[in-house]
mmCIF file of C-alpha atoms and ligand atoms in Angstrom:
data_model
loop_
_atom_site.group_PDB
_atom_site.id
_atom_site.type_symbol
_atom_site.label_atom_id
_atom_site.label_comp_id
_atom_site.label_asym_id
_atom_site.label_seq_id
_atom_site.Cartn_x
_atom_site.Cartn_y
_atom_site.Cartn_z
ATOM 1 C CA MET L 1 -0.481 0.031 0.192
ATOM 2 C CA ALA L 2 0.977 3.399 -0.595
ATOM 3 C CA GLU L 3 2.724 5.589 2.022
ATOM 4 C CA ASN L 4 0.941 8.381 3.152
ATOM 5 C CA LEU L 5 3.997 10.860 4.138
ATOM 6 C CA LEU L 6 2.013 13.404 5.987
ATOM 7 C CA ASP L 7 2.597 10.601 8.675
ATOM 8 C CA PHE L 8 6.327 11.448 8.894
ATOM 9 C CA ASP L 9 8.324 13.818 10.515
ATOM 10 C CA ALA L 10 11.849 14.625 9.037
ATOM 11 C CA GLU L 11 13.678 11.858 11.110
ATOM 12 C CA GLY L 12 11.141 9.784 9.711
ATOM 13 C CA LEU L 13 10.811 10.516 6.626
ATOM 14 C CA ILE L 14 14.370 10.683 5.925
ATOM 15 C CA ALA L 15 14.493 7.057 6.931
ATOM 16 C CA TRP L 16 11.636 6.127 4.952
ATOM 17 C CA PHE L 17 13.675 7.644 1.796
ATOM 18 C CA ALA L 18 16.716 5.563 3.346
ATOM 19 C CA GLN L 19 14.296 2.383 2.768
ATOM 20 C CA GLN L 20 14.101 3.129 -0.854
ATOM 21 C CA GLY L 21 17.862 4.159 -1.523
ATOM 22 C CA GLU L 22 17.205 8.263 -1.048
ATOM 23 C CA LYS L 23 19.388 10.716 0.393
ATOM 24 C CA PRO L 24 18.300 12.445 2.936
ATOM 25 C CA PHE L 25 18.571 16.004 1.065
ATOM 26 C CA ARG L 26 16.246 14.352 -1.243
ATOM 27 C CA ALA L 27 13.653 13.846 2.095
ATOM 28 C CA ARG L 28 13.982 17.068 3.251
ATOM 29 C CA GLN L 29 13.087 18.679 -0.189
ATOM 30 C CA VAL L 30 10.020 16.686 -0.528
ATOM 31 C CA LEU L 31 8.977 17.415 2.824
ATOM 32 C CA ARG L 32 9.681 21.010 1.950
ATOM 33 C CA TRP L 33 7.098 20.414 -1.225
ATOM 34 C CA ILE L 34 4.466 18.743 0.907
ATOM 35 C CA HIS L 35 4.315 21.647 3.867
ATOM 36 C CA HIS L 36 6.259 24.423 3.219
ATOM 37 C CA PHE L 37 4.447 25.075 -0.044
ATOM 38 C CA GLY L 38 1.322 22.816 0.832
ATOM 39 C CA GLU L 39 2.083 20.256 -2.576
ATOM 40 C CA SER L 40 0.593 17.480 -2.619
ATOM 41 C CA ASP L 41 1.026 16.088 -5.979
ATOM 42 C CA PHE L 42 5.020 14.813 -6.739
ATOM 43 C CA SER L 43 4.590 15.519 -10.075
ATOM 44 C CA ALA L 44 4.540 18.977 -9.586
ATOM 45 C CA MET L 45 7.580 19.148 -7.443
ATOM 46 C CA THR L 46 9.740 20.419 -10.301
ATOM 47 C CA ASP L 47 13.111 20.659 -8.716
ATOM 48 C CA ILE L 48 12.813 17.006 -7.928
ATOM 49 C CA ALA L 49 14.506 14.472 -10.231
ATOM 50 C CA LYS L 50 12.313 12.835 -12.666
ATOM 51 C CA SER L 51 12.814 9.358 -11.656
ATOM 52 C CA LEU L 52 12.218 10.082 -7.919
ATOM 53 C CA ARG L 53 8.896 12.064 -9.063
ATOM 54 C CA GLU L 54 8.281 8.813 -10.549
ATOM 55 C CA LYS L 55 8.849 6.002 -8.084
ATOM 56 C CA LEU L 56 6.879 8.553 -5.655
ATOM 57 C CA LEU L 57 3.679 8.302 -7.901
ATOM 58 C CA LEU L 58 3.794 4.340 -7.514
ATOM 59 C CA THR L 59 5.055 4.636 -3.585
ATOM 60 C CA ALA L 60 3.863 7.530 -1.988
ATOM 61 C CA THR L 61 0.860 9.692 -1.068
ATOM 62 C CA VAL L 62 0.039 13.007 0.618
ATOM 63 C CA SER L 63 -3.576 12.456 1.858
ATOM 64 C CA PRO L 64 -4.621 14.598 4.752
ATOM 65 C CA PRO L 65 -7.996 14.364 6.014
ATOM 66 C CA PRO L 66 -11.044 14.999 3.688
ATOM 67 C CA THR L 67 -12.734 18.412 4.572
ATOM 68 C CA ILE L 68 -16.644 17.712 5.068
ATOM 69 C CA SER L 69 -17.668 21.677 5.707
ATOM 70 C CA ASP L 70 -15.352 24.904 6.092
ATOM 71 C CA LYS L 71 -17.919 27.611 7.425
ATOM 72 C CA LEU L 72 -16.607 31.034 7.758
ATOM 73 C CA SER L 73 -18.000 33.320 10.710
ATOM 74 C CA ASP L 74 -18.817 36.939 10.899
ATOM 75 C CA ASP L 75 -16.332 37.778 12.958
ATOM 76 C CA GLY L 76 -13.409 35.585 10.977
ATOM 77 C CA THR L 77 -13.205 32.369 12.644
ATOM 78 C CA ARG L 78 -13.655 29.475 10.477
ATOM 79 C CA LYS L 79 -14.722 26.106 11.484
ATOM 80 C CA PHE L 80 -13.129 23.021 9.225
ATOM 81 C CA LEU L 81 -14.744 19.364 9.829
ATOM 82 C CA PHE L 82 -12.455 17.094 8.578
ATOM 83 C CA ASP L 83 -13.553 13.278 7.546
ATOM 84 C CA VAL L 84 -11.348 10.684 9.574
ATOM 85 C CA GLY L 85 -13.292 7.417 8.482
ATOM 86 C CA ASN L 86 -15.939 5.286 9.965
ATOM 87 C CA GLY L 87 -18.665 8.056 10.374
ATOM 88 C CA ASN L 88 -15.840 10.062 12.280
ATOM 89 C CA ALA L 89 -15.464 13.551 12.076
ATOM 90 C CA VAL L 90 -12.537 15.993 14.077
ATOM 91 C CA GLU L 91 -13.437 19.966 14.317
ATOM 92 C CA THR L 92 -10.157 22.490 13.556
ATOM 93 C CA VAL L 93 -10.511 26.113 14.183
ATOM 94 C CA PHE L 94 -9.089 29.135 12.927
ATOM 95 C CA ILE L 95 -9.001 32.452 15.343
ATOM 96 C CA PRO L 96 -7.706 35.223 13.827
ATOM 97 C CA GLU L 97 -6.873 38.403 15.962
ATOM 98 C CA ASP L 98 -4.957 41.399 15.516
ATOM 99 C CA ASP L 99 -1.576 40.348 16.354
ATOM 100 C CA ARG L 100 -2.034 36.524 15.797
ATOM 101 C CA GLY L 101 -3.834 33.670 13.792
ATOM 102 C CA THR L 102 -4.185 30.586 15.822
ATOM 103 C CA LEU L 103 -5.455 27.421 14.761
ATOM 104 C CA CYS L 104 -6.967 25.039 17.298
ATOM 105 C CA ILE L 105 -6.674 21.361 16.116
ATOM 106 C CA SER L 106 -7.843 17.326 17.283
ATOM 107 C CA SER L 107 -5.986 14.701 19.002
ATOM 108 C CA GLN L 108 -8.327 12.174 19.186
ATOM 109 C CA ALA L 109 -11.742 11.220 17.894
ATOM 110 C CA GLY L 110 -13.829 11.483 20.819
ATOM 111 C CA CYS L 111 -11.880 11.407 24.096
ATOM 112 C CA ALA L 112 -11.743 8.479 26.581
ATOM 113 C CA LEU L 113 -11.186 10.749 29.865
ATOM 114 C CA GLU L 114 -15.156 11.681 30.313
ATOM 115 C CA CYS L 115 -14.442 15.212 31.783
ATOM 116 C CA ALA L 116 -18.158 15.721 33.607
ATOM 117 C CA PHE L 117 -18.736 19.340 31.551
ATOM 118 C CA CYS L 118 -16.765 18.048 27.874
ATOM 119 C CA SER L 119 -19.248 17.130 25.164
ATOM 120 C CA THR L 120 -16.415 15.284 23.189
ATOM 121 C CA GLY L 121 -15.615 13.229 26.935
ATOM 122 C CA ARG L 122 -19.427 12.323 26.671
ATOM 123 C CA GLN L 123 -19.187 11.073 22.809
ATOM 124 C CA GLY L 124 -17.030 8.825 24.196
ATOM 125 C CA PHE L 125 -13.070 7.442 22.560
ATOM 126 C CA ASN L 126 -13.360 6.397 19.248
ATOM 127 C CA ARG L 127 -9.586 6.135 18.120
ATOM 128 C CA ASN L 128 -6.395 8.227 18.424
ATOM 129 C CA LEU L 129 -5.642 10.179 14.983
ATOM 130 C CA THR L 130 -2.645 9.161 13.169
ATOM 131 C CA THR L 131 0.106 11.825 12.779
ATOM 132 C CA ALA L 132 -0.796 12.568 9.200
ATOM 133 C CA GLU L 133 -4.510 13.132 10.827
ATOM 134 C CA ILE L 134 -3.055 15.424 13.044
ATOM 135 C CA ILE L 135 -0.939 17.509 10.977
ATOM 136 C CA GLY L 136 -2.671 17.021 8.147
ATOM 137 C CA GLN L 137 -5.671 19.490 9.765
ATOM 138 C CA LEU L 138 -2.785 22.454 9.810
ATOM 139 C CA TRP L 139 -1.796 21.223 5.977
ATOM 140 C CA GLN L 140 -5.468 21.847 5.039
ATOM 141 C CA ALA L 141 -5.875 25.120 7.055
ATOM 142 C CA ASN L 142 -3.032 26.375 5.151
ATOM 143 C CA ARG L 143 -4.072 25.614 1.964
ATOM 144 C CA ALA L 144 -7.597 26.980 2.829
ATOM 145 C CA LEU L 145 -6.355 30.173 4.188
ATOM 146 C CA GLY L 146 -4.184 30.626 0.630
ATOM 147 C CA HIS L 147 -1.394 31.401 1.945
ATOM 148 C CA ALA L 148 2.575 29.355 2.493
ATOM 149 C CA PRO L 149 2.715 28.349 5.989
ATOM 150 C CA ALA L 150 6.036 29.524 7.332
ATOM 151 C CA SER L 151 5.226 32.953 5.601
ATOM 152 C CA ASN L 152 3.786 34.860 2.434
ATOM 153 C CA ASN L 153 6.409 37.867 0.829
ATOM 154 C CA SER L 154 5.276 40.440 3.442
ATOM 155 C CA GLY L 155 6.814 38.258 5.847
ATOM 156 C CA GLU L 156 3.301 37.960 7.435
ATOM 157 C CA ARG L 157 2.350 34.474 9.192
ATOM 158 C CA ILE L 158 -1.037 33.515 8.741
ATOM 159 C CA ILE L 159 -1.265 30.754 11.316
ATOM 160 C CA SER L 160 1.080 31.570 13.750
ATOM 161 C CA ASN L 161 0.377 29.635 16.472
ATOM 162 C CA VAL L 162 -0.988 25.810 16.912
ATOM 163 C CA VAL L 163 -2.779 24.934 19.817
ATOM 164 C CA LEU L 164 -4.011 21.010 20.738
ATOM 165 C CA MET L 165 -7.344 22.099 22.316
ATOM 166 C CA GLY L 166 -9.720 20.651 19.880
ATOM 167 C CA MET L 167 -11.290 17.255 20.124
ATOM 168 C CA GLY L 168 -9.094 14.850 22.645
ATOM 169 C CA GLU L 169 -6.202 14.428 24.966
ATOM 170 C CA PRO L 170 -2.951 15.012 22.877
ATOM 171 C CA LEU L 171 -1.311 13.198 25.534
ATOM 172 C CA ALA L 172 -2.800 10.442 25.543
ATOM 173 C CA ASN L 173 -2.050 10.029 21.524
ATOM 174 C CA PHE L 174 1.962 10.691 22.747
ATOM 175 C CA ASP L 175 3.319 8.262 20.069
ATOM 176 C CA ASN L 176 1.434 10.196 16.808
ATOM 177 C CA LEU L 177 1.462 13.750 18.272
ATOM 178 C CA VAL L 178 5.444 14.344 18.839
ATOM 179 C CA PRO L 179 6.074 13.886 14.838
ATOM 180 C CA ALA L 180 3.122 16.333 14.256
ATOM 181 C CA LEU L 181 4.701 18.935 16.955
ATOM 182 C CA ARG L 182 8.367 18.206 15.445
ATOM 183 C CA LEU L 183 6.980 19.169 12.013
ATOM 184 C CA MET L 184 4.896 22.497 13.239
ATOM 185 C CA LEU L 185 8.551 23.272 14.724
ATOM 186 C CA ASP L 186 10.730 22.098 11.467
ATOM 187 C CA ASP L 187 12.076 25.430 9.299
ATOM 188 C CA ASN L 188 11.030 23.041 6.075
ATOM 189 C CA ALA L 189 7.924 22.177 7.020
ATOM 190 C CA TYR L 190 6.292 24.803 9.199
ATOM 191 C CA GLY L 191 8.875 26.811 11.385
ATOM 192 C CA LEU L 192 6.219 27.810 14.234
ATOM 193 C CA SER L 193 8.318 28.671 17.111
ATOM 194 C CA ARG L 194 8.234 26.247 20.173
ATOM 195 C CA ARG L 195 6.509 29.306 22.553
ATOM 196 C CA ARG L 196 3.445 29.392 19.895
ATOM 197 C CA VAL L 197 2.602 25.965 19.654
ATOM 198 C CA THR L 198 0.595 24.909 23.012
ATOM 199 C CA VAL L 199 -0.513 21.308 24.502
ATOM 200 C CA SER L 200 -3.357 21.283 26.483
ATOM 201 C CA THR L 201 -3.636 18.396 28.922
ATOM 202 C CA SER L 202 -6.571 17.422 31.457
ATOM 203 C CA GLY L 203 -2.928 16.364 33.623
ATOM 204 C CA ILE L 204 -1.427 13.056 32.361
ATOM 205 C CA VAL L 205 1.224 13.265 34.602
ATOM 206 C CA PRO L 206 3.958 10.805 33.185
ATOM 207 C CA ALA L 207 3.186 11.945 29.883
ATOM 208 C CA MET L 208 3.954 15.708 30.747
ATOM 209 C CA ASP L 209 7.485 14.872 31.568
ATOM 210 C CA ARG L 210 7.927 12.682 28.555
ATOM 211 C CA LEU L 211 6.776 15.860 26.287
ATOM 212 C CA ALA L 212 9.361 17.635 28.353
ATOM 213 C CA ALA L 213 11.859 15.475 27.466
ATOM 214 C CA ALA L 214 10.461 14.419 23.675
ATOM 215 C CA CYS L 215 9.598 17.795 22.262
ATOM 216 C CA PRO L 216 8.951 20.786 24.990
ATOM 217 C CA VAL L 217 6.258 23.573 23.855
ATOM 218 C CA ALA L 218 4.027 25.710 25.453
ATOM 219 C CA LEU L 219 2.016 23.801 27.794
ATOM 220 C CA ALA L 220 -1.845 24.629 29.430
ATOM 221 C CA VAL L 221 -3.077 22.657 32.002
ATOM 222 C CA SER L 222 -7.098 21.917 32.540
ATOM 223 C CA LEU L 223 -7.270 22.720 36.289
ATOM 224 C CA HIS L 224 -10.991 23.511 36.784
ATOM 225 C CA ALA L 225 -10.464 22.929 40.444
ATOM 226 C CA ALA L 226 -9.190 23.808 43.383
ATOM 227 C CA THR L 227 -9.648 20.721 45.512
ATOM 228 C CA ASP L 228 -9.121 17.050 45.041
ATOM 229 C CA GLY L 229 -12.336 16.057 46.072
ATOM 230 C CA LEU L 230 -14.157 18.268 43.048
ATOM 231 C CA ARG L 231 -11.257 17.846 40.693
ATOM 232 C CA ASP L 232 -12.038 14.266 40.833
ATOM 233 C CA LYS L 233 -15.586 14.461 39.848
ATOM 234 C CA LEU L 234 -15.066 16.947 37.433
ATOM 235 C CA VAL L 235 -11.851 15.916 35.631
ATOM 236 C CA PRO L 236 -11.640 12.451 36.363
ATOM 237 C CA ILE L 237 -8.422 11.241 35.246
ATOM 238 C CA ASN L 238 -7.433 13.449 38.909
ATOM 239 C CA ARG L 239 -8.627 10.035 40.849
ATOM 240 C CA LYS L 240 -4.702 8.922 39.064
ATOM 241 C CA TYR L 241 -2.483 11.680 39.205
ATOM 242 C CA PRO L 242 -3.961 14.150 42.077
ATOM 243 C CA LEU L 243 -3.653 17.746 42.328
ATOM 244 C CA ALA L 244 0.119 17.704 44.251
ATOM 245 C CA GLU L 245 1.546 15.528 42.018
ATOM 246 C CA LEU L 246 0.117 17.317 39.357
ATOM 247 C CA MET L 247 1.775 20.696 40.641
ATOM 248 C CA ALA L 248 5.011 18.912 40.850
ATOM 249 C CA ALA L 249 4.641 17.766 37.124
ATOM 250 C CA CYS L 250 4.246 21.583 36.248
ATOM 251 C CA GLN L 251 7.661 22.672 38.341
ATOM 252 C CA ARG L 252 9.746 20.177 36.261
ATOM 253 C CA TYR L 253 8.014 20.990 32.926
ATOM 254 C CA LEU L 254 8.707 24.708 33.499
ATOM 255 C CA VAL L 255 12.771 23.569 33.916
ATOM 256 C CA HIS L 256 12.311 22.355 30.066
ATOM 257 C CA ALA L 257 9.694 24.614 28.580
ATOM 258 C CA PRO L 258 10.509 27.187 26.236
ATOM 259 C CA ARG L 259 7.998 29.814 28.164
ATOM 260 C CA ASP L 260 8.372 30.413 31.540
ATOM 261 C CA PHE L 261 4.795 29.831 32.943
ATOM 262 C CA ILE L 262 2.101 27.412 32.580
ATOM 263 C CA THR L 263 -1.420 28.240 31.854
ATOM 264 C CA PHE L 264 -3.776 26.974 33.867
ATOM 265 C CA GLU L 265 -7.483 27.056 31.654
ATOM 266 C CA TYR L 266 -10.327 26.966 34.116
ATOM 267 C CA VAL L 267 -13.955 26.216 33.207
ATOM 268 C CA MET L 268 -16.190 28.673 35.170
ATOM 269 C CA LEU L 269 -19.187 26.433 36.388
ATOM 270 C CA ASP L 270 -22.324 27.850 37.899
ATOM 271 C CA GLY L 271 -22.395 27.355 41.499
ATOM 272 C CA VAL L 272 -19.690 24.231 41.114
ATOM 273 C CA ASN L 273 -16.208 26.017 40.867
ATOM 274 C CA ASP L 274 -16.411 29.500 40.932
ATOM 275 C CA SER L 275 -17.023 31.086 44.575
ATOM 276 C CA ASP L 276 -14.396 33.578 46.085
ATOM 277 C CA ALA L 277 -13.689 30.747 48.265
ATOM 278 C CA ASP L 278 -12.698 28.673 44.842
ATOM 279 C CA ALA L 279 -10.640 31.348 43.741
ATOM 280 C CA ARG L 280 -8.640 31.864 46.932
ATOM 281 C CA ALA L 281 -7.900 28.218 47.250
ATOM 282 C CA LEU L 282 -6.597 28.045 43.360
ATOM 283 C CA LEU L 283 -3.906 31.080 45.041
ATOM 284 C CA HIS L 284 -2.829 28.647 47.967
ATOM 285 C CA LEU L 285 -2.569 25.875 45.456
ATOM 286 C CA VAL L 286 -0.418 27.291 42.381
ATOM 287 C CA GLN L 287 1.571 29.110 44.827
ATOM 288 C CA ASP L 288 4.705 27.911 43.709
ATOM 289 C CA VAL L 289 4.415 27.187 40.110
ATOM 290 C CA PRO L 290 4.935 30.342 37.926
ATOM 291 C CA CYS L 291 1.563 30.234 35.555
ATOM 292 C CA LYS L 292 -1.516 32.588 34.186
ATOM 293 C CA PHE L 293 -4.799 31.825 34.335
ATOM 294 C CA ASN L 294 -7.466 31.669 31.791
ATOM 295 C CA LEU L 295 -10.973 31.599 32.957
ATOM 296 C CA ILE L 296 -13.566 30.043 29.996
ATOM 297 C CA PRO L 297 -17.183 31.051 30.463
ATOM 298 C CA PHE L 298 -18.191 27.270 30.077
ATOM 299 C CA ASN L 299 -20.245 26.060 26.559
ATOM 300 C CA PRO L 300 -23.298 24.110 27.360
ATOM 301 C CA PHE L 301 -24.906 21.360 25.457
ATOM 302 C CA PRO L 302 -27.883 19.473 26.138
ATOM 303 C CA ALA L 303 -28.189 17.528 28.793
ATOM 304 C CA SER L 304 -24.954 18.853 30.246
ATOM 305 C CA GLY L 305 -26.189 19.512 33.591
ATOM 306 C CA PHE L 306 -23.699 22.840 33.924
ATOM 307 C CA LYS L 307 -24.765 26.315 33.221
ATOM 308 C CA ARG L 308 -22.537 29.334 32.589
ATOM 309 C CA SER L 309 -21.393 31.050 35.518
ATOM 310 C CA PRO L 310 -22.240 34.799 35.395
ATOM 311 C CA ALA L 311 -20.174 37.226 33.339
ATOM 312 C CA GLU L 312 -20.174 39.475 37.087
ATOM 313 C CA ARG L 313 -19.193 36.202 38.884
ATOM 314 C CA VAL L 314 -16.587 35.304 36.033
ATOM 315 C CA ARG L 315 -14.741 39.015 36.352
ATOM 316 C CA ARG L 316 -15.481 38.922 40.189
ATOM 317 C CA PHE L 317 -13.303 35.230 40.114
ATOM 318 C CA ALA L 318 -10.788 36.887 37.685
ATOM 319 C CA SER L 319 -10.197 39.890 40.243
ATOM 320 C CA ILE L 320 -9.223 37.901 43.077
ATOM 321 C CA LEU L 321 -7.073 35.973 41.042
ATOM 322 C CA ILE L 322 -5.313 39.011 39.702
ATOM 323 C CA ASN L 323 -5.091 40.809 42.963
ATOM 324 C CA GLY L 324 -3.166 37.542 44.202
ATOM 325 C CA GLY L 325 -0.788 38.178 41.697
ATOM 326 C CA ILE L 326 -1.768 36.299 39.028
ATOM 327 C CA VAL L 327 -1.921 37.232 35.136
ATOM 328 C CA THR L 328 -5.528 36.430 34.599
ATOM 329 C CA THR L 329 -7.534 36.426 30.989
ATOM 330 C CA THR L 330 -11.486 35.439 30.534
ATOM 331 C CA ARG L 331 -11.862 33.815 27.040
ATOM 332 C CA LYS L 332 -14.145 35.069 24.723
ATOM 333 C CA THR L 333 -16.514 33.570 22.501
ATOM 334 C CA ARG L 334 -16.634 34.153 18.828
ATOM 335 C CA GLY L 335 -17.694 32.175 15.996
ATOM 336 C CA VAL L 336 -21.019 32.074 17.942
ATOM 337 C CA ASP L 337 -23.220 32.094 14.368
ATOM 338 C CA ILE L 338 -21.312 28.889 13.356
ATOM 339 C CA ASP L 339 -20.862 27.060 16.493
ATOM 340 C CA ALA L 340 -24.331 25.281 16.756
ATOM 341 C CA ALA L 341 -24.222 24.412 13.174
ATOM 342 C CA CYS L 342 -20.686 22.764 12.902
ATOM 343 C CA GLY L 343 -21.873 20.788 15.974
ATOM 344 C CA GLN L 344 -24.839 19.734 14.982
ATOM 345 C CA LEU L 345 -22.890 18.585 11.382
ATOM 346 C CA ALA L 346 -20.444 16.641 12.964
ATOM 347 C CA GLY L 347 -23.549 14.871 14.964
ATOM 348 C CA LYS L 348 -24.910 14.021 11.923
ATOM 349 C CA VAL L 349 -21.885 12.412 10.613
ATOM 350 C CA LEU L 350 -21.201 10.709 13.967
ATOM 351 C CA ASP L 351 -24.925 9.628 13.811
ATOM 352 C CA ARG L 352 -24.203 7.254 10.747
ATOM 353 C CA SER L 353 -21.963 4.894 12.808
ATOM 354 C CA ARG L 354 -21.681 4.148 16.128
ATOM 355 C CA ARG L 355 -23.299 6.842 18.237
ATOM 356 C CA THR L 356 -25.704 5.650 21.254
ATOM 357 C CA SER L 357 -29.087 7.323 22.009
ATOM 358 C CA ARG L 358 -27.206 8.907 25.182
ATOM 359 C CA SER L 359 -24.774 10.846 22.521
ATOM 360 C CA ALA L 360 -27.423 11.817 19.901
ATOM 361 C CA GLU L 361 -28.774 14.015 22.881
ATOM 362 C CA ILE L 362 -25.274 16.167 22.918
ATOM 363 C CA ASP L 363 -24.787 16.361 19.507
ATOM 364 C CA ALA L 364 -25.385 20.042 19.443
ATOM 365 C CA GLY L 365 -22.839 20.547 22.130
ATOM 366 C CA LEU L 366 -20.112 18.288 20.058
ATOM 367 C CA ALA L 367 -17.924 21.420 19.725
ATOM 368 C CA GLY L 368 -17.897 21.995 23.793
ATOM 369 C CA ALA L 369 -13.814 22.285 23.786
ATOM 370 C CA SER L 370 -12.882 23.894 20.943
ATOM 371 C CA ALA L 371 -15.899 26.253 19.327
ATOM 372 C CA GLY L 372 -15.083 29.521 18.216
ATOM 373 C CA VAL L 373 -12.794 30.735 21.009
ATOM 374 C CA GLU L 374 -10.415 33.412 21.567
ATOM 375 C CA LEU L 375 -7.464 32.042 23.065
ATOM 376 C CA HIS L 376 -4.962 34.294 25.033
ATOM 377 C CA LEU L 377 -2.296 31.915 26.024
HETATM 378 N N1 SAH K 401 -8.360 17.261 26.619
HETATM 379 C C1 SAH K 401 -7.510 18.429 26.829
HETATM 380 C C2 SAH K 401 -7.346 19.139 25.310
HETATM 381 C C3 SAH K 401 -9.006 19.464 24.611
HETATM 382 S S1 SAH K 401 -9.849 20.591 25.447
HETATM 383 C C4 SAH K 401 -7.975 18.987 27.799
HETATM 384 O O1 SAH K 401 -8.468 18.711 28.441
HETATM 385 O O2 SAH K 401 -7.137 20.157 28.456
HETATM 386 C C5 SAH K 401 -9.530 22.079 25.904
HETATM 387 C C6 SAH K 401 -10.413 23.122 26.403
HETATM 388 O O3 SAH K 401 -11.458 23.179 26.516
HETATM 389 C C7 SAH K 401 -9.655 22.091 28.212
HETATM 390 O O4 SAH K 401 -9.336 23.252 29.153
HETATM 391 C C8 SAH K 401 -11.543 21.550 28.549
HETATM 392 O O5 SAH K 401 -11.499 21.641 29.702
HETATM 393 C C9 SAH K 401 -12.620 23.020 27.884
HETATM 394 N N2 SAH K 401 -13.583 22.579 27.612
HETATM 395 C C10 SAH K 401 -14.144 21.407 27.440
HETATM 396 N N3 SAH K 401 -15.657 21.372 27.385
HETATM 397 C C11 SAH K 401 -16.006 22.501 27.683
HETATM 398 C C12 SAH K 401 -17.286 23.189 27.520
HETATM 399 N N4 SAH K 401 -18.560 22.411 27.647
HETATM 400 N N5 SAH K 401 -16.977 24.489 27.622
HETATM 401 C C13 SAH K 401 -15.926 24.663 27.585
HETATM 402 N N6 SAH K 401 -14.374 24.759 27.971
HETATM 403 C C14 SAH K 401 -14.749 23.037 27.794
HETATM 404 FE FE1 SF4 K 402 -11.047 14.676 27.053
HETATM 405 FE FE2 SF4 K 402 -10.499 16.928 27.626
HETATM 406 FE FE3 SF4 K 402 -12.645 16.866 27.372
HETATM 407 FE FE4 SF4 K 402 -11.515 15.823 29.386
HETATM 408 S S1 SF4 K 402 -11.664 18.216 28.307
HETATM 409 S S2 SF4 K 402 -12.897 15.002 28.301
HETATM 410 S S3 SF4 K 402 -9.903 15.780 28.654
HETATM 411 S S4 SF4 K 402 -11.569 16.889 25.680
#
């Protein structure tokens, strides 16, 4: 079967080329064509020897996940839905801002970790995305946005930041994630700064250490509670890696991290984790971890059982953290006009195969984790 070259980072492609009797510099040239110039047709790779182009046409492909839909919001947010086979679809969101363009990508179809407030978690776990499916979201978005990935002629980057905050837990798909991260950073591919690639995790402690060793990038940790009692309920992986271990892992990560702080994400759930006492407990919890907080107004979905905290409560909560000396931002919802439609569309695609009646109830909220947000990390 033809090899999908989107599955390889530079090292992997060089190894595969070696098996075909081809030199490393040829692999780098092809890598540059595929990712830097967004080319999928080997016959268009004009500075590659004709004999190699012909060989590649027979043995290899460049196959990203096909686009099911591509929707543009009034505010410029753009949402893609990609087909990853067997009725599964994943979402990718592009969020343009004045000083940056952020692409929010998915790492798994569904998620096994079952956080109580997350619609992806409610879907259950379907499977890990391959490296080609992870990097393929960036490849596709770059093409759709109409510019060469690293820079256009004016030196301006269209996608300047990537965040792994779509569907799935990236650190539960470590082996496929790391080559994709390496491609994001590779100058022959997307050439993004390590500080502008962010992995978001619910706190899989051993994988945080592995990431620090294999490919340190910016890290966001989904905290959502200041005590083990509450976090055990909201983020069940906490029962395995409780807060003290998580805080220690954050400190270890910072030794290798490209930024000198961890971003803590905190979804604001009305009456659950949003009191003044919760904010003060957070200050105590993170006192030894250099960090910023990003408060996320809960994105409701049917039968979630949670409500979004009122705006005034979020402001008060933020002010306690700020007065405690922690830089705190609140995520603004964007792309509202395309959120629901895209979530429903993804749900319909999933309905074709394996979804249960319970998951059908939450179709409209499929976009829970990634939907139309402004990201300040
Ligand atoms: N699995 C990873 C990354 C994907 S989720 C993680 O949990 O960090 C990205 C962020 O969206 C996480 O902080 C997650 O807790 C948050 N999130 C999930 N469901 C949400 C919802 N319904 N409303 C607002 N944020 C949500
Ligand atoms: Fe998975 Fe993250 Fe959703 Fe938790 S919040 S269920 S880890 S995608």
